[in-house]
Amino acid sequence: MAAPWEDVLCDTAAIREAALVAVDAALLAGVLMRTEGRPNASDVVNYAPFTLLPSAVPRALFEQAYAVQQDFNLLVDAVSQNKEFLEHTLANTIKVDDFTAQLFRIHAQVLEEGLAQSVFLGINRSDYMFDYGVDGTPALKQIEINTIAASFAGLTSRTVAVHGQVLKVLGKSEEASRLLPNNPSKGLAAGIAKAWELYGSPSAVVMFLVEEVQRNIFDQRCVENELWNRNIRVIRKRFRDVFEKGSLDDARRLYMDGQEVAVVYYREGYVPQNYDQQNWEARLLLERSRAVKCPDIATQLAGTKKVQQELSRPGTLEKLLPGRAEAVARIRATFAGLYSLDMGEEGDKMAAAAIADPDRFVLKPQREGGGNNLYGEELRQVLEKIRDSPERTSYILMDKIKPQPVMNYLLRAHSPLQVSECISELGIFGVYVRRGKEMVMNEAAGHLLRTKAIEHADGGVAAGVAVLDTPYLV
Ligand code: ADP
Ligand code: MG
């Protein structure tokens, strides 16, 4: 799986020169992030971290990931509409996980009242790693599917040009010309625009719901600008703005400051820290409204790790996607082993197996955003402590994927240039729009490759910080 630039990896002079070019190219192309020190100001910015070189990705697995994306879109949408499935699947989780419980309460409340929303927009990103664990042949294995605030569609649209230039500087023009074009921000904007159009009120706006701290604003601006280009007005608001200035009329149309909102695109609201009492009230107001939420709260719940684990049970996909045997097979082929830790015999058995051989598994709580999973010795210690307590049901267990590390340089502001052993994670963006029962858009919108240095300490993948990358198909 080696990329054809092994020869230059150790040529320090050439690498230094290429890194200088790369950083300037990134700044010029808009691969940008605000600084840690001033996360809400754009007067001084950094480049977003990225790899110096593209990473080799097996073509067959890349194509497989694209080919299954529309199936995943249908699956997420089906789960979001299946009240009984969500209720049953999350029943034990919400007894012990307050965040999921609060989301679930809002979900139940809006269903009880009756949904005002009739147009649905899903933007997700299905993430994979390449597993070399079994016999040395790489296999595509899904890590998770992100159904809320899936990021980097914007910045990744701009890394191809940067990596292309780096390859040229390194004398690899031929390879540079083989990098695939990629613009998921356009696809995301097309979905938002479609939902806006179907909402049917030309003077209504699209509202990006954003965090208090907005370091990754340029990624969002890429999507935002695509909407402005289509003459769709975009406003950026926080939960607290909604709490203060949001309102519903009799038909549950959503207004901000007197302006009607057609689409609410969440780039916020996926972790407990995003919420205080007022923000929960704002979330409820948005969910009760007629506006198209991306995602609606049911679709957010469809992206929980507990749902992912239950989907892997034999027979579940068939029930959720009746009459779609081929889609089911494509989806199932990407599943790694996933195990429930619910109280009972099955959970007891898996807890014992993980304690006995922690390096085989990853222990995952119902959280998003990275840095929450447990590996190796830490996994063993935590699981030993909670093995007989219902607390263990707030986690799921997953087989650990074993990718093959490759050497690359990770470029980060204020960091020395050094070669690292790296692994990559491929994400495919999915976009779909449904009106009532009719699917009017269902697409794979582009890809994201993120790469991080492996952590040797416990032989596992530490929750290192990933950087942007570009796939080079081999
Ligand atoms: P989050 O919602 O926090 O992003 P993920 O499930 O994506 O949670 O896990 C975070 C990171 O942990 C992934 O990006 C990947 O590097 C690593 N990881 C997750 N699951 C596995 C697994 N089964 N095997 C190996 N690494 C994993
Ligand atoms: Mg993830």
mmCIF file of C-alpha atoms and ligand atoms in Angstrom, residues 125 127 143-144 146 305 368 370 425 450, ligand 2:
data_model
loop_
_atom_site.group_PDB
_atom_site.id
_atom_site.type_symbol
_atom_site.label_atom_id
_atom_site.label_comp_id
_atom_site.label_asym_id
_atom_site.label_seq_id
_atom_site.Cartn_x
_atom_site.Cartn_y
_atom_site.Cartn_z
ATOM 1 C CA ARG A 125 -20.322 11.559 7.635
ATOM 2 C CA ASP A 127 -16.041 7.268 9.096
ATOM 3 C CA ILE A 143 -15.781 3.544 13.024
ATOM 4 C CA GLU A 144 -19.001 5.493 13.428
ATOM 5 C CA ASN A 146 -21.797 11.262 12.584
ATOM 6 C CA LYS A 305 -23.045 4.624 19.539
ATOM 7 C CA GLU A 368 -19.073 12.649 20.248
ATOM 8 C CA GLY A 370 -13.187 12.581 20.111
ATOM 9 C CA GLU A 425 -9.508 7.572 8.824
ATOM 10 C CA ARG A 450 -7.886 12.574 8.465
HETATM 11 MG MG MG B 2 -15.439 10.126 15.303
#
